[in-house]
Amino acid sequence: MDQVDKQEGLGASAKPVDDPWCEATASGWGEGADTGAPGDAHPHAVPRQRVHGAAEIYLEVQRSPAFQEVRGRYRRFVFPAALAFLLWYLAYVVAATAAPGLMARPVVGVVNVAMVAGLGQFLTTFLLTWAYARHARLRRDRAALELRWDTQEMTRGVVQP
């Protein structure tokens, strides 16, 4: 509660106490001979233009090639993975209702096809979660972090209504 009071008492333009982005520098930024030109920080930087408000900044970032690339990478993974998982789930449900004889067939002892397929549902859920986290870490997180950094740099000093 004490920290909340401190944050609220500082005024609207003050930075939150626990903000991990306060005074943070990303590696390679603000180091060496940075000319400030677009593309110096990283290859897909959001182009810097004169922007008057936060809404325009977010629209500019949304239109940027870097944002479109991150969004495309997300969609190229999520849509096929979600479709495959839904088809696998529907196949399990349809087989359970339409082919009870097949699902009741024993595999090992009292373990039948339905039990193996049901456990397979859990296994594929965990595997898909792992694959999503790995894909995000390797293909999207760094680019998204750079976009977030660009956006925060651009909105610094913009007064929100």
Coordinates of C-alpha atoms in Angstrom, one line a residue:
M1 CA 0.0 0.0 0.0
D2 CA 2.9 2.3 0.8
Q3 CA 4.3 1.9 -2.7
V4 CA 0.9 2.6 -4.3
D5 CA 0.7 5.9 -2.3
K6 CA 4.1 6.8 -3.4
Q7 CA 3.3 6.3 -7.0
E8 CA 0.0 8.1 -6.9
G9 CA 1.5 11.0 -4.9
L10 CA 4.1 11.7 -7.5
G11 CA 1.7 13.1 -10.1
A12 CA 0.6 12.0 -13.5
S13 CA 3.9 12.5 -15.3
A14 CA 6.0 10.6 -12.7
K15 CA 7.4 7.1 -13.5
P16 CA 6.2 4.1 -11.5
V17 CA 8.6 2.9 -8.8
D18 CA 8.8 -0.7 -10.1
D19 CA 8.8 0.1 -13.8
P20 CA 11.5 -2.2 -15.3
W21 CA 11.7 0.1 -18.3
C22 CA 12.7 3.2 -16.3
E23 CA 16.2 4.3 -17.1
A24 CA 16.9 1.0 -18.9
T25 CA 19.1 0.8 -21.9
A26 CA 18.9 -2.1 -24.4
S27 CA 22.2 -3.6 -25.5
G28 CA 23.6 -1.6 -28.4
W29 CA 21.4 1.4 -27.8
G30 CA 22.9 4.7 -26.9
E31 CA 26.4 3.3 -27.2
G32 CA 29.0 4.3 -29.7
A33 CA 28.4 6.5 -32.7
D34 CA 24.6 6.5 -33.0
T35 CA 23.5 9.0 -35.5
G36 CA 19.9 8.8 -34.5
A37 CA 18.8 7.9 -38.0
P38 CA 16.2 5.2 -38.5
G39 CA 17.7 1.8 -38.7
D40 CA 20.8 2.6 -36.6
A41 CA 19.5 0.8 -33.5
H42 CA 18.3 -2.3 -35.4
P43 CA 17.4 -3.2 -39.0
H44 CA 13.6 -3.0 -38.7
A45 CA 13.3 0.1 -36.6
V46 CA 10.1 2.1 -36.6
P47 CA 10.7 5.2 -38.7
R48 CA 10.9 8.3 -36.5
Q49 CA 8.6 11.1 -37.7
R50 CA 7.1 14.1 -36.0
V51 CA 4.1 12.7 -34.1
H52 CA 1.8 14.8 -31.9
G53 CA 0.1 12.2 -29.7
A54 CA 0.2 8.7 -28.3
A55 CA -2.6 7.5 -30.7
E56 CA -0.6 8.6 -33.7
I57 CA 2.5 7.0 -32.3
Y58 CA 0.7 3.6 -31.8
L59 CA -0.7 3.8 -35.3
E60 CA 2.7 4.6 -36.7
V61 CA 4.2 1.6 -34.9
Q62 CA 1.3 -0.6 -36.1
R63 CA 1.9 0.3 -39.7
S64 CA 5.7 -0.3 -39.4
P65 CA 7.3 -3.2 -41.2
A66 CA 8.8 -4.4 -37.9
F67 CA 5.4 -4.7 -36.3
Q68 CA 3.9 -6.5 -39.3
E69 CA 6.8 -8.9 -39.2
V70 CA 6.2 -9.8 -35.6
R71 CA 2.5 -10.1 -36.2
G72 CA 3.1 -12.3 -39.3
R73 CA 5.5 -14.6 -37.3
Y74 CA 2.8 -14.9 -34.6
R75 CA 0.1 -15.8 -37.1
R76 CA 2.2 -18.2 -39.1
F77 CA 2.7 -20.3 -35.9
V78 CA -0.6 -19.8 -34.0
F79 CA -3.1 -20.4 -36.8
P80 CA -1.7 -23.8 -38.0
A81 CA -1.0 -25.0 -34.5
A82 CA -4.5 -24.1 -33.3
L83 CA -6.1 -25.7 -36.3
A84 CA -4.1 -28.9 -35.9
F85 CA -5.0 -29.1 -32.2
L86 CA -8.7 -28.4 -32.8
L87 CA -8.8 -31.1 -35.5
W88 CA -7.0 -33.6 -33.2
Y89 CA -9.5 -32.7 -30.4
L90 CA -12.5 -33.1 -32.7
A91 CA -11.2 -36.4 -34.1
Y92 CA -11.0 -37.6 -30.5
V93 CA -14.6 -36.5 -29.7
V94 CA -16.0 -37.9 -33.0
A95 CA -14.2 -41.2 -32.5
A96 CA -15.5 -41.4 -29.0
T97 CA -19.1 -40.9 -30.1
A98 CA -19.1 -42.5 -33.6
A99 CA -16.8 -45.4 -33.0
P100 CA -17.2 -46.7 -29.4
G101 CA -16.0 -50.1 -30.4
L102 CA -12.7 -48.8 -31.7
M103 CA -12.2 -46.6 -28.6
A104 CA -13.0 -49.6 -26.3
R105 CA -10.4 -51.8 -28.0
P106 CA -7.8 -52.8 -25.4
V107 CA -4.2 -51.7 -26.0
V108 CA -2.4 -53.1 -22.9
G109 CA -4.3 -54.8 -20.2
V110 CA -7.2 -52.6 -19.1
V111 CA -5.8 -49.5 -21.0
N112 CA -7.9 -49.0 -24.1
V113 CA -7.6 -46.7 -27.2
A114 CA -9.8 -44.0 -25.6
M115 CA -7.5 -43.8 -22.6
V116 CA -4.4 -43.5 -24.8
A117 CA -6.0 -40.9 -26.9
G118 CA -7.2 -39.0 -23.9
L119 CA -3.7 -39.0 -22.4
G120 CA -2.5 -37.9 -25.9
Q121 CA -4.7 -34.9 -25.6
F122 CA -2.9 -33.8 -22.4
L123 CA 0.5 -34.6 -23.9
T124 CA -0.2 -32.5 -27.1
T125 CA -1.4 -29.7 -24.9
F126 CA 1.9 -29.6 -23.0
L127 CA 3.9 -30.0 -26.2
L128 CA 2.0 -27.2 -27.9
T129 CA 2.6 -24.9 -24.9
W130 CA 6.3 -25.7 -25.0
A131 CA 6.5 -25.2 -28.8
Y132 CA 4.6 -21.9 -28.5
A133 CA 6.9 -20.6 -25.7
R134 CA 10.0 -21.7 -27.7
H135 CA 8.7 -20.1 -30.9
A136 CA 8.0 -16.9 -29.1
R137 CA 11.4 -16.8 -27.4
L138 CA 13.3 -17.5 -30.6
R139 CA 11.3 -15.7 -33.2
R140 CA 9.3 -12.9 -31.7
D141 CA 10.4 -11.8 -28.2
R142 CA 13.5 -9.8 -29.3
A143 CA 11.7 -8.0 -32.1
A144 CA 8.6 -7.3 -29.9
L145 CA 10.9 -5.9 -27.2
E146 CA 12.6 -3.6 -29.7
L147 CA 9.2 -2.4 -30.8
R148 CA 8.2 -1.8 -27.3
W149 CA 11.4 0.1 -26.7
D150 CA 10.8 2.2 -29.8
T151 CA 7.2 2.9 -28.7
Q152 CA 8.3 4.0 -25.3
E153 CA 11.0 6.2 -26.6
M154 CA 8.5 7.8 -29.0
T155 CA 5.9 8.3 -26.3
R156 CA 8.3 9.7 -23.8
G157 CA 7.2 13.3 -23.2
V158 CA 3.8 12.9 -24.9
V159 CA 1.1 14.0 -22.5
Q160 CA -1.8 11.5 -22.4
P161 CA -5.3 13.1 -22.1

